[in-house]
Amino acid sequence: MNLSHLYYFRKLVEVGSYSAAANELFIAQPTLSLAVSSLEKELGVPLLKKKRNGVELTEDGEEFYTATLTATNAIDRCTSVIKQRAADEYGALRLGVVYSIQSPEWSRLISQFRRSVSSHIRIDLTQGTTSSLFRDLKAGELDLIFAGVPVGGDPEVTSIPCFKQGVALVVNELNPLSYRKSISLDELAGYSVISYAIKGGPFEQELEEMLAPHPNLNVRCDFSDEISLCSMVLADSDVVAISSHSWLVSTFPNVKVLEISDAPKDFHQFYMSYRKRGRKALAVEAFLDMVKNYDFINVSPPFEKGTDPYPESWSGGSAVGQDTEPSRLGQGTDADN
């Protein structure tokens, strides 16, 4: 039975005239007549009696009209509910993002998504740490997050590699190292070095792999993010920090950012994560479809170009020809304890 024929029959009964019903349905009158004849042929009984002023239901027609009304009203209600839900879901995308990943490249990703969908989608953005965003994702408060991943991953979450980030050394501008443009890891022996918390954190594997060939380094790994690391460097000129090279470090006054010459260019891997189970909103599906072919790159800003003012290497906390200040840095501070 053709659903359109049911709606045609319903409209014909409501207005009582073939010509009036055809006009309201925006169809030709013969099309309407053919639809009613098709219903009557399928049912094996006449549904309408033609009268001078229009049409009248037969006894079978009365019963069929009641059933038609019930069925089409139920379909209309269900259609309305589904469309409204789809509109609500397509209207918002709840994204979580760590502070450091936001960059011009991040903005390009969001801009491309907006251009790829016809509907106007509102993006609700939540910023946080990897641990806080994972918590909100699993609680159903976020649809997608851009962050690191816990060590070993999470069995309830799918995580897809996306943007990458380099690593840098952050130093106070009062520190003699601030005159350098780059430095090797071995040259940091004897300095008071801080970095991210390793155990269970998103930097655990990356830091351990980078520092393993340099057992002479004494690195205090206690901090959760770039803001904490830069704050410590700003508070104590003797302290230097191994940090992801994000835009955050450049926002701090009175600090300098050095390239670590023997560190991997793609030091930190970010992931786009979402829940494995549960119904995904249309906006989420649209975003996932778009990023499947997206060319994710390293989002670190470029390092300052130039040559170091000291041609010789600085190592062990002292610089050639600079015995006083550099040797003071090599003695260590309370940050080592």
mmCIF file of C-alpha atoms in Angstrom:
data_model
loop_
_atom_site.group_PDB
_atom_site.id
_atom_site.type_symbol
_atom_site.label_atom_id
_atom_site.label_comp_id
_atom_site.label_asym_id
_atom_site.label_seq_id
_atom_site.Cartn_x
_atom_site.Cartn_y
_atom_site.Cartn_z
ATOM 1 C CA MET A 1 0.000 0.000 0.000
ATOM 2 C CA ASN A 2 1.410 3.349 -1.068
ATOM 3 C CA LEU A 3 1.796 5.818 1.831
ATOM 4 C CA SER A 4 1.149 8.792 -0.461
ATOM 5 C CA HIS A 5 -2.176 7.262 -1.448
ATOM 6 C CA LEU A 6 -3.216 7.236 2.209
ATOM 7 C CA TYR A 7 -2.470 10.944 2.521
ATOM 8 C CA TYR A 8 -4.336 11.639 -0.721
ATOM 9 C CA PHE A 9 -7.369 9.703 0.537
ATOM 10 C CA ARG A 10 -7.274 11.521 3.876
ATOM 11 C CA LYS A 11 -7.155 14.937 2.208
ATOM 12 C CA LEU A 12 -9.990 14.027 -0.175
ATOM 13 C CA VAL A 13 -12.252 13.039 2.706
ATOM 14 C CA GLU A 14 -11.335 16.189 4.659
ATOM 15 C CA VAL A 15 -12.186 18.633 1.836
ATOM 16 C CA GLY A 16 -14.919 16.526 0.181
ATOM 17 C CA SER A 17 -13.975 17.372 -3.398
ATOM 18 C CA TYR A 18 -11.562 15.884 -5.930
ATOM 19 C CA SER A 19 -10.692 19.245 -7.455
ATOM 20 C CA ALA A 20 -10.157 20.993 -4.089
ATOM 21 C CA ALA A 21 -8.100 18.087 -2.738
ATOM 22 C CA ALA A 22 -5.943 17.973 -5.871
ATOM 23 C CA ASN A 23 -5.271 21.712 -5.573
ATOM 24 C CA GLU A 24 -4.199 21.446 -1.927
ATOM 25 C CA LEU A 25 -2.025 18.425 -2.669
ATOM 26 C CA PHE A 26 -0.457 20.130 -5.716
ATOM 27 C CA ILE A 27 -1.233 17.159 -7.934
ATOM 28 C CA ALA A 28 -3.403 16.658 -10.988
ATOM 29 C CA GLN A 29 -6.966 15.487 -10.404
ATOM 30 C CA PRO A 30 -6.465 12.304 -12.483
ATOM 31 C CA THR A 31 -3.516 11.412 -10.232
ATOM 32 C CA LEU A 32 -5.792 11.681 -7.191
ATOM 33 C CA SER A 33 -8.523 9.609 -8.842
ATOM 34 C CA LEU A 34 -5.988 6.938 -9.775
ATOM 35 C CA ALA A 35 -4.684 6.805 -6.155
ATOM 36 C CA VAL A 36 -8.199 6.260 -4.733
ATOM 37 C CA SER A 37 -8.970 3.630 -7.368
ATOM 38 C CA SER A 38 -5.721 1.854 -6.467
ATOM 39 C CA LEU A 39 -6.729 1.725 -2.776
ATOM 40 C CA GLU A 40 -10.198 0.433 -3.609
ATOM 41 C CA LYS A 41 -8.727 -2.224 -5.918
ATOM 42 C CA GLU A 42 -6.270 -3.341 -3.235
ATOM 43 C CA LEU A 43 -9.005 -3.515 -0.576
ATOM 44 C CA GLY A 44 -11.630 -5.020 -2.895
ATOM 45 C CA VAL A 45 -14.363 -2.614 -1.807
ATOM 46 C CA PRO A 46 -15.484 0.915 -2.757
ATOM 47 C CA LEU A 47 -14.447 3.586 -0.280
ATOM 48 C CA LEU A 48 -16.303 6.594 -1.681
ATOM 49 C CA LYS A 49 -19.601 7.410 -3.300
ATOM 50 C CA LYS A 50 -19.709 10.297 -5.723
ATOM 51 C CA LYS A 51 -22.367 12.926 -5.071
ATOM 52 C CA ARG A 52 -23.333 16.072 -6.902
ATOM 53 C CA ASN A 53 -21.520 18.288 -4.390
ATOM 54 C CA GLY A 54 -18.540 16.044 -3.811
ATOM 55 C CA VAL A 55 -17.886 12.613 -2.285
ATOM 56 C CA GLU A 56 -19.257 10.587 0.601
ATOM 57 C CA LEU A 57 -17.696 7.701 2.494
ATOM 58 C CA THR A 58 -19.125 4.210 2.239
ATOM 59 C CA GLU A 59 -19.394 2.102 5.386
ATOM 60 C CA ASP A 60 -16.075 0.445 4.557
ATOM 61 C CA GLY A 61 -14.727 3.868 3.682
ATOM 62 C CA GLU A 62 -15.620 5.173 7.161
ATOM 63 C CA GLU A 63 -13.703 2.347 8.805
ATOM 64 C CA PHE A 64 -10.728 2.760 6.472
ATOM 65 C CA TYR A 65 -10.675 6.547 6.975
ATOM 66 C CA THR A 66 -10.502 6.083 10.771
ATOM 67 C CA ALA A 67 -7.557 3.689 10.357
ATOM 68 C CA THR A 68 -5.916 6.047 7.860
ATOM 69 C CA LEU A 69 -6.208 8.958 10.282
ATOM 70 C CA THR A 70 -4.679 6.943 13.109
ATOM 71 C CA ALA A 71 -1.794 5.730 10.929
ATOM 72 C CA THR A 72 -0.946 9.059 9.285
ATOM 73 C CA ASN A 73 -1.198 10.988 12.568
ATOM 74 C CA ALA A 74 1.205 8.507 14.187
ATOM 75 C CA ILE A 75 3.615 8.840 11.265
ATOM 76 C CA ASP A 76 3.410 12.644 11.423
ATOM 77 C CA ARG A 77 4.141 12.688 15.145
ATOM 78 C CA CYS A 78 7.043 10.274 14.829
ATOM 79 C CA THR A 79 8.484 12.178 11.867
ATOM 80 C CA SER A 80 8.292 15.444 13.793
ATOM 81 C CA VAL A 81 10.065 13.963 16.819
ATOM 82 C CA ILE A 82 12.842 12.450 14.730
ATOM 83 C CA LYS A 83 13.360 15.628 12.709
ATOM 84 C CA GLN A 84 13.502 17.729 15.857
ATOM 85 C CA ARG A 85 16.002 15.375 17.452
ATOM 86 C CA ALA A 86 18.105 15.416 14.297
ATOM 87 C CA ALA A 87 17.998 19.215 14.240
ATOM 88 C CA ASP A 88 19.043 19.368 17.894
ATOM 89 C CA GLU A 89 21.877 16.910 17.373
ATOM 90 C CA TYR A 90 23.073 18.554 14.193
ATOM 91 C CA GLY A 91 22.851 21.930 15.871
ATOM 92 C CA ALA A 92 25.692 21.384 18.362
ATOM 93 C CA LEU A 93 29.032 19.612 18.531
ATOM 94 C CA ARG A 94 30.528 19.336 22.014
ATOM 95 C CA LEU A 95 34.304 19.412 21.612
ATOM 96 C CA GLY A 96 36.913 19.103 24.341
ATOM 97 C CA VAL A 97 40.434 20.322 23.709
ATOM 98 C CA VAL A 98 43.669 20.681 25.638
ATOM 99 C CA TYR A 99 44.927 24.251 25.777
ATOM 100 C CA SER A 100 48.182 23.656 23.925
ATOM 101 C CA ILE A 101 46.723 22.162 20.733
ATOM 102 C CA GLN A 102 44.818 25.313 19.800
ATOM 103 C CA SER A 103 46.646 27.067 16.990
ATOM 104 C CA PRO A 104 46.035 28.492 13.504
ATOM 105 C CA GLU A 105 46.008 24.904 12.201
ATOM 106 C CA TRP A 106 43.345 23.979 14.756
ATOM 107 C CA SER A 107 41.271 26.939 13.585
ATOM 108 C CA ARG A 108 41.627 25.775 9.966
ATOM 109 C CA LEU A 109 40.305 22.348 10.919
ATOM 110 C CA ILE A 110 37.194 23.829 12.529
ATOM 111 C CA SER A 111 36.703 26.250 9.646
ATOM 112 C CA GLN A 112 36.889 23.416 7.108
ATOM 113 C CA PHE A 113 34.306 21.455 9.066
ATOM 114 C CA ARG A 114 31.903 24.407 9.059
ATOM 115 C CA ARG A 115 32.272 24.707 5.290
ATOM 116 C CA SER A 116 31.733 20.975 4.740
ATOM 117 C CA VAL A 117 28.268 20.812 6.328
ATOM 118 C CA SER A 118 25.168 22.551 5.079
ATOM 119 C CA SER A 119 23.561 22.990 8.486
ATOM 120 C CA HIS A 120 24.602 25.687 10.882
ATOM 121 C CA ILE A 121 26.333 23.766 13.678
ATOM 122 C CA ARG A 122 27.125 25.364 16.986
ATOM 123 C CA ILE A 123 30.434 24.233 18.457
ATOM 124 C CA ASP A 124 30.525 24.116 22.242
ATOM 125 C CA LEU A 125 34.163 24.134 23.325
ATOM 126 C CA THR A 126 35.478 22.844 26.654
ATOM 127 C CA GLN A 127 39.144 23.312 27.554
ATOM 128 C CA GLY A 128 40.993 21.160 30.046
ATOM 129 C CA THR A 129 43.741 18.627 30.651
ATOM 130 C CA THR A 130 43.871 15.176 29.101
ATOM 131 C CA SER A 131 42.608 13.552 32.318
ATOM 132 C CA SER A 132 39.729 15.989 32.828
ATOM 133 C CA LEU A 133 38.626 15.761 29.184
ATOM 134 C CA PHE A 134 38.665 11.950 29.234
ATOM 135 C CA ARG A 135 36.539 12.023 32.361
ATOM 136 C CA ASP A 136 33.958 14.315 30.722
ATOM 137 C CA LEU A 137 34.002 12.284 27.494
ATOM 138 C CA LYS A 138 33.240 9.005 29.280
ATOM 139 C CA ALA A 139 30.523 10.719 31.323
ATOM 140 C CA GLY A 140 28.769 11.704 28.081
ATOM 141 C CA GLU A 141 29.322 15.422 28.591
ATOM 142 C CA LEU A 142 31.541 15.723 25.490
ATOM 143 C CA ASP A 143 31.223 14.180 22.009
ATOM 144 C CA LEU A 144 34.854 14.383 20.873
ATOM 145 C CA ILE A 145 38.102 15.434 22.501
ATOM 146 C CA PHE A 146 41.501 16.477 21.169
ATOM 147 C CA ALA A 147 44.117 15.548 23.771
ATOM 148 C CA GLY A 148 46.757 13.018 24.683
ATOM 149 C CA VAL A 149 45.786 9.526 25.784
ATOM 150 C CA PRO A 150 46.269 7.779 29.132
ATOM 151 C CA VAL A 151 49.031 5.195 29.216
ATOM 152 C CA GLY A 152 47.674 2.001 27.681
ATOM 153 C CA GLY A 153 44.671 3.810 26.230
ATOM 154 C CA ASP A 154 41.086 3.280 27.396
ATOM 155 C CA PRO A 155 38.955 0.250 26.408
ATOM 156 C CA GLU A 156 35.798 2.396 26.250
ATOM 157 C CA VAL A 157 37.285 4.987 23.901
ATOM 158 C CA THR A 158 38.511 5.036 20.299
ATOM 159 C CA SER A 159 41.553 7.286 19.829
ATOM 160 C CA ILE A 160 42.809 8.347 16.388
ATOM 161 C CA PRO A 161 46.216 10.082 15.921
ATOM 162 C CA CYS A 162 45.878 13.680 14.764
ATOM 163 C CA PHE A 163 48.125 16.721 15.323
ATOM 164 C CA LYS A 164 51.744 16.459 16.492
ATOM 165 C CA GLN A 165 53.891 18.844 18.475
ATOM 166 C CA GLY A 166 57.604 19.420 18.950
ATOM 167 C CA VAL A 167 59.566 19.927 22.155
ATOM 168 C CA ALA A 168 61.566 22.895 23.406
ATOM 169 C CA LEU A 169 63.632 24.137 26.333
ATOM 170 C CA VAL A 170 62.068 27.076 28.156
ATOM 171 C CA VAL A 171 64.494 29.323 30.074
ATOM 172 C CA ASN A 172 64.209 32.538 32.048
ATOM 173 C CA GLU A 173 65.587 35.537 30.152
ATOM 174 C CA LEU A 174 67.955 36.118 33.120
ATOM 175 C CA ASN A 175 69.448 32.681 32.589
ATOM 176 C CA PRO A 176 72.671 32.758 30.495
ATOM 177 C CA LEU A 177 71.153 30.045 28.295
ATOM 178 C CA SER A 178 68.663 32.628 27.055
ATOM 179 C CA TYR A 179 71.367 33.798 24.625
ATOM 180 C CA ARG A 180 71.308 30.426 22.919
ATOM 181 C CA LYS A 181 69.114 29.504 19.964
ATOM 182 C CA SER A 182 69.466 25.747 20.440
ATOM 183 C CA ILE A 183 70.953 23.236 22.844
ATOM 184 C CA SER A 184 71.485 19.474 23.057
ATOM 185 C CA LEU A 185 70.132 17.299 25.838
ATOM 186 C CA ASP A 186 73.610 16.299 27.031
ATOM 187 C CA GLU A 187 74.463 19.973 27.532
ATOM 188 C CA LEU A 188 71.741 20.138 30.202
ATOM 189 C CA ALA A 189 73.702 17.883 32.587
ATOM 190 C CA GLY A 190 74.049 19.678 35.913
ATOM 191 C CA TYR A 191 71.164 22.080 35.283
ATOM 192 C CA SER A 192 67.960 22.157 37.299
ATOM 193 C CA VAL A 193 65.567 20.683 34.712
ATOM 194 C CA ILE A 194 61.832 20.177 35.139
ATOM 195 C CA SER A 195 59.242 18.567 32.875
ATOM 196 C CA TYR A 196 55.889 16.791 32.773
ATOM 197 C CA ALA A 197 54.765 14.175 35.283
ATOM 198 C CA ILE A 198 55.674 10.819 33.791
ATOM 199 C CA LYS A 199 53.806 8.127 35.705
ATOM 200 C CA GLY A 200 50.440 7.544 34.056
ATOM 201 C CA GLY A 201 50.513 10.855 32.192
ATOM 202 C CA PRO A 202 50.124 11.483 28.457
ATOM 203 C CA PHE A 203 53.865 12.277 28.138
ATOM 204 C CA GLU A 204 55.134 9.136 29.875
ATOM 205 C CA GLN A 205 56.294 7.133 26.858
ATOM 206 C CA GLU A 206 57.546 10.130 24.888
ATOM 207 C CA LEU A 207 59.633 11.551 27.733
ATOM 208 C CA GLU A 208 61.092 8.196 28.727
ATOM 209 C CA GLU A 209 62.126 7.446 25.144
ATOM 210 C CA MET A 210 63.724 10.864 24.712
ATOM 211 C CA LEU A 211 65.578 10.898 28.049
ATOM 212 C CA ALA A 212 66.665 7.234 28.140
ATOM 213 C CA PRO A 213 69.905 7.826 26.120
ATOM 214 C CA HIS A 214 70.853 10.641 28.528
ATOM 215 C CA PRO A 215 71.170 9.088 32.003
ATOM 216 C CA ASN A 216 73.363 11.993 33.126
ATOM 217 C CA LEU A 217 70.333 14.295 33.209
ATOM 218 C CA ASN A 218 68.468 14.862 36.469
ATOM 219 C CA VAL A 219 64.956 15.866 35.451
ATOM 220 C CA ARG A 220 62.211 16.572 37.972
ATOM 221 C CA CYS A 221 59.031 15.254 36.311
ATOM 222 C CA ASP A 222 56.214 16.644 38.445
ATOM 223 C CA PHE A 223 54.183 19.045 36.328
ATOM 224 C CA SER A 224 50.959 18.661 34.354
ATOM 225 C CA ASP A 225 51.097 21.340 31.654
ATOM 226 C CA GLU A 226 53.016 24.121 29.940
ATOM 227 C CA ILE A 227 51.483 26.793 32.163
ATOM 228 C CA SER A 228 52.905 25.179 35.296
ATOM 229 C CA LEU A 229 56.305 24.625 33.692
ATOM 230 C CA CYS A 230 56.617 28.209 32.421
ATOM 231 C CA SER A 231 55.446 29.595 35.744
ATOM 232 C CA MET A 232 58.241 27.734 37.532
ATOM 233 C CA VAL A 233 60.818 28.987 35.029
ATOM 234 C CA LEU A 234 59.560 32.541 35.401
ATOM 235 C CA ALA A 235 59.709 32.277 39.198
ATOM 236 C CA ASP A 236 63.275 30.923 39.329
ATOM 237 C CA SER A 237 65.877 31.837 36.723
ATOM 238 C CA ASP A 238 67.971 28.785 37.665
ATOM 239 C CA VAL A 239 65.207 26.417 36.510
ATOM 240 C CA VAL A 240 64.825 25.317 32.877
ATOM 241 C CA ALA A 241 61.902 23.304 31.510
ATOM 242 C CA ILE A 242 61.541 20.645 28.835
ATOM 243 C CA SER A 243 58.136 21.470 27.402
ATOM 244 C CA SER A 244 55.972 20.812 24.395
ATOM 245 C CA HIS A 245 56.587 23.605 21.934
ATOM 246 C CA SER A 246 53.112 25.147 21.928
ATOM 247 C CA TRP A 247 51.828 28.692 21.579
ATOM 248 C CA LEU A 248 51.351 28.732 25.370
ATOM 249 C CA VAL A 249 55.061 29.059 26.092
ATOM 250 C CA SER A 250 55.278 32.137 23.870
ATOM 251 C CA THR A 251 52.608 33.926 25.875
ATOM 252 C CA PHE A 252 54.788 34.084 28.974
ATOM 253 C CA PRO A 253 56.841 37.275 29.350
ATOM 254 C CA ASN A 254 60.540 37.162 30.160
ATOM 255 C CA VAL A 255 61.144 33.612 28.962
ATOM 256 C CA LYS A 256 63.057 32.321 25.947
ATOM 257 C CA VAL A 257 62.352 29.191 23.920
ATOM 258 C CA LEU A 258 65.315 27.120 22.688
ATOM 259 C CA GLU A 259 65.287 24.336 20.147
ATOM 260 C CA ILE A 260 66.557 21.005 21.517
ATOM 261 C CA SER A 261 68.760 19.902 18.656
ATOM 262 C CA ASP A 262 68.724 16.151 19.320
ATOM 263 C CA ALA A 263 65.051 15.854 20.298
ATOM 264 C CA PRO A 264 62.504 14.333 17.899
ATOM 265 C CA LYS A 265 60.702 16.888 15.761
ATOM 266 C CA ASP A 266 57.372 15.176 16.400
ATOM 267 C CA PHE A 267 57.775 14.808 20.141
ATOM 268 C CA HIS A 268 54.152 14.652 21.267
ATOM 269 C CA GLN A 269 51.250 12.923 19.529
ATOM 270 C CA PHE A 270 47.730 14.260 20.011
ATOM 271 C CA TYR A 271 44.644 12.113 19.476
ATOM 272 C CA MET A 272 41.030 12.661 18.587
ATOM 273 C CA SER A 273 38.999 10.441 20.915
ATOM 274 C CA TYR A 274 35.344 9.453 21.139
ATOM 275 C CA ARG A 275 33.239 6.846 22.942
ATOM 276 C CA LYS A 276 33.004 3.436 21.276
ATOM 277 C CA ARG A 277 29.450 2.767 22.422
ATOM 278 C CA GLY A 278 26.304 4.805 22.289
ATOM 279 C CA ARG A 279 24.422 6.602 19.566
ATOM 280 C CA LYS A 280 26.466 9.305 17.864
ATOM 281 C CA ALA A 281 24.858 12.619 17.011
ATOM 282 C CA LEU A 282 24.733 13.588 13.352
ATOM 283 C CA ALA A 283 27.188 16.411 13.980
ATOM 284 C CA VAL A 284 29.687 13.915 15.433
ATOM 285 C CA GLU A 285 29.305 11.564 12.462
ATOM 286 C CA ALA A 286 29.816 14.482 10.080
ATOM 287 C CA PHE A 287 32.968 15.576 11.900
ATOM 288 C CA LEU A 288 34.395 12.039 11.933
ATOM 289 C CA ASP A 289 33.722 11.663 8.211
ATOM 290 C CA MET A 290 35.544 14.900 7.460
ATOM 291 C CA VAL A 291 38.689 14.204 9.502
ATOM 292 C CA LYS A 292 39.218 10.746 7.966
ATOM 293 C CA ASN A 293 41.013 12.411 5.058
ATOM 294 C CA TYR A 294 42.356 15.462 6.892
ATOM 295 C CA ASP A 295 46.095 16.095 6.626
ATOM 296 C CA PHE A 296 47.175 16.579 10.247
ATOM 297 C CA ILE A 297 50.538 18.295 10.719
ATOM 298 C CA ASN A 298 52.937 19.437 13.431
ATOM 299 C CA VAL A 299 51.336 22.479 15.083
ATOM 300 C CA SER A 300 54.378 23.858 16.904
ATOM 301 C CA PRO A 301 55.351 27.444 16.063
ATOM 302 C CA PRO A 302 58.722 27.933 14.326
ATOM 303 C CA PHE A 303 61.832 28.493 16.423
ATOM 304 C CA GLU A 304 63.704 31.774 16.298
ATOM 305 C CA LYS A 305 66.316 31.586 13.583
ATOM 306 C CA GLY A 306 69.942 32.655 13.939
ATOM 307 C CA THR A 307 73.260 31.487 15.357
ATOM 308 C CA ASP A 308 74.293 31.183 18.964
ATOM 309 C CA PRO A 309 76.467 34.043 20.317
ATOM 310 C CA TYR A 310 78.854 31.450 21.768
ATOM 311 C CA PRO A 311 80.496 29.197 19.144
ATOM 312 C CA GLU A 312 81.581 26.688 21.782
ATOM 313 C CA SER A 313 79.094 24.326 23.427
ATOM 314 C CA TRP A 314 77.890 25.003 26.934
ATOM 315 C CA SER A 315 77.853 21.844 28.997
ATOM 316 C CA GLY A 316 77.682 20.688 32.589
ATOM 317 C CA GLY A 317 76.158 23.973 33.647
ATOM 318 C CA SER A 318 79.126 26.129 32.611
ATOM 319 C CA ALA A 319 79.949 27.983 29.437
ATOM 320 C CA VAL A 320 83.374 28.469 27.925
ATOM 321 C CA GLY A 321 84.629 31.862 29.007
ATOM 322 C CA GLN A 322 81.567 32.338 31.269
ATOM 323 C CA ASP A 323 82.581 30.755 34.557
ATOM 324 C CA THR A 324 80.454 32.681 37.009
ATOM 325 C CA GLU A 325 76.799 32.573 35.964
ATOM 326 C CA PRO A 326 76.709 29.215 34.158
ATOM 327 C CA SER A 327 78.491 27.358 36.960
ATOM 328 C CA ARG A 328 75.974 28.772 39.436
ATOM 329 C CA LEU A 329 73.174 27.195 37.365
ATOM 330 C CA GLY A 330 74.899 23.817 37.389
ATOM 331 C CA GLN A 331 74.833 23.590 41.176
ATOM 332 C CA GLY A 332 71.119 22.792 41.247
ATOM 333 C CA THR A 333 68.340 24.405 43.250
ATOM 334 C CA ASP A 334 65.474 23.395 45.473
ATOM 335 C CA ALA A 335 63.627 22.413 42.313
ATOM 336 C CA ASP A 336 65.769 19.240 42.254
ATOM 337 C CA ASN A 337 64.405 18.016 45.600
#
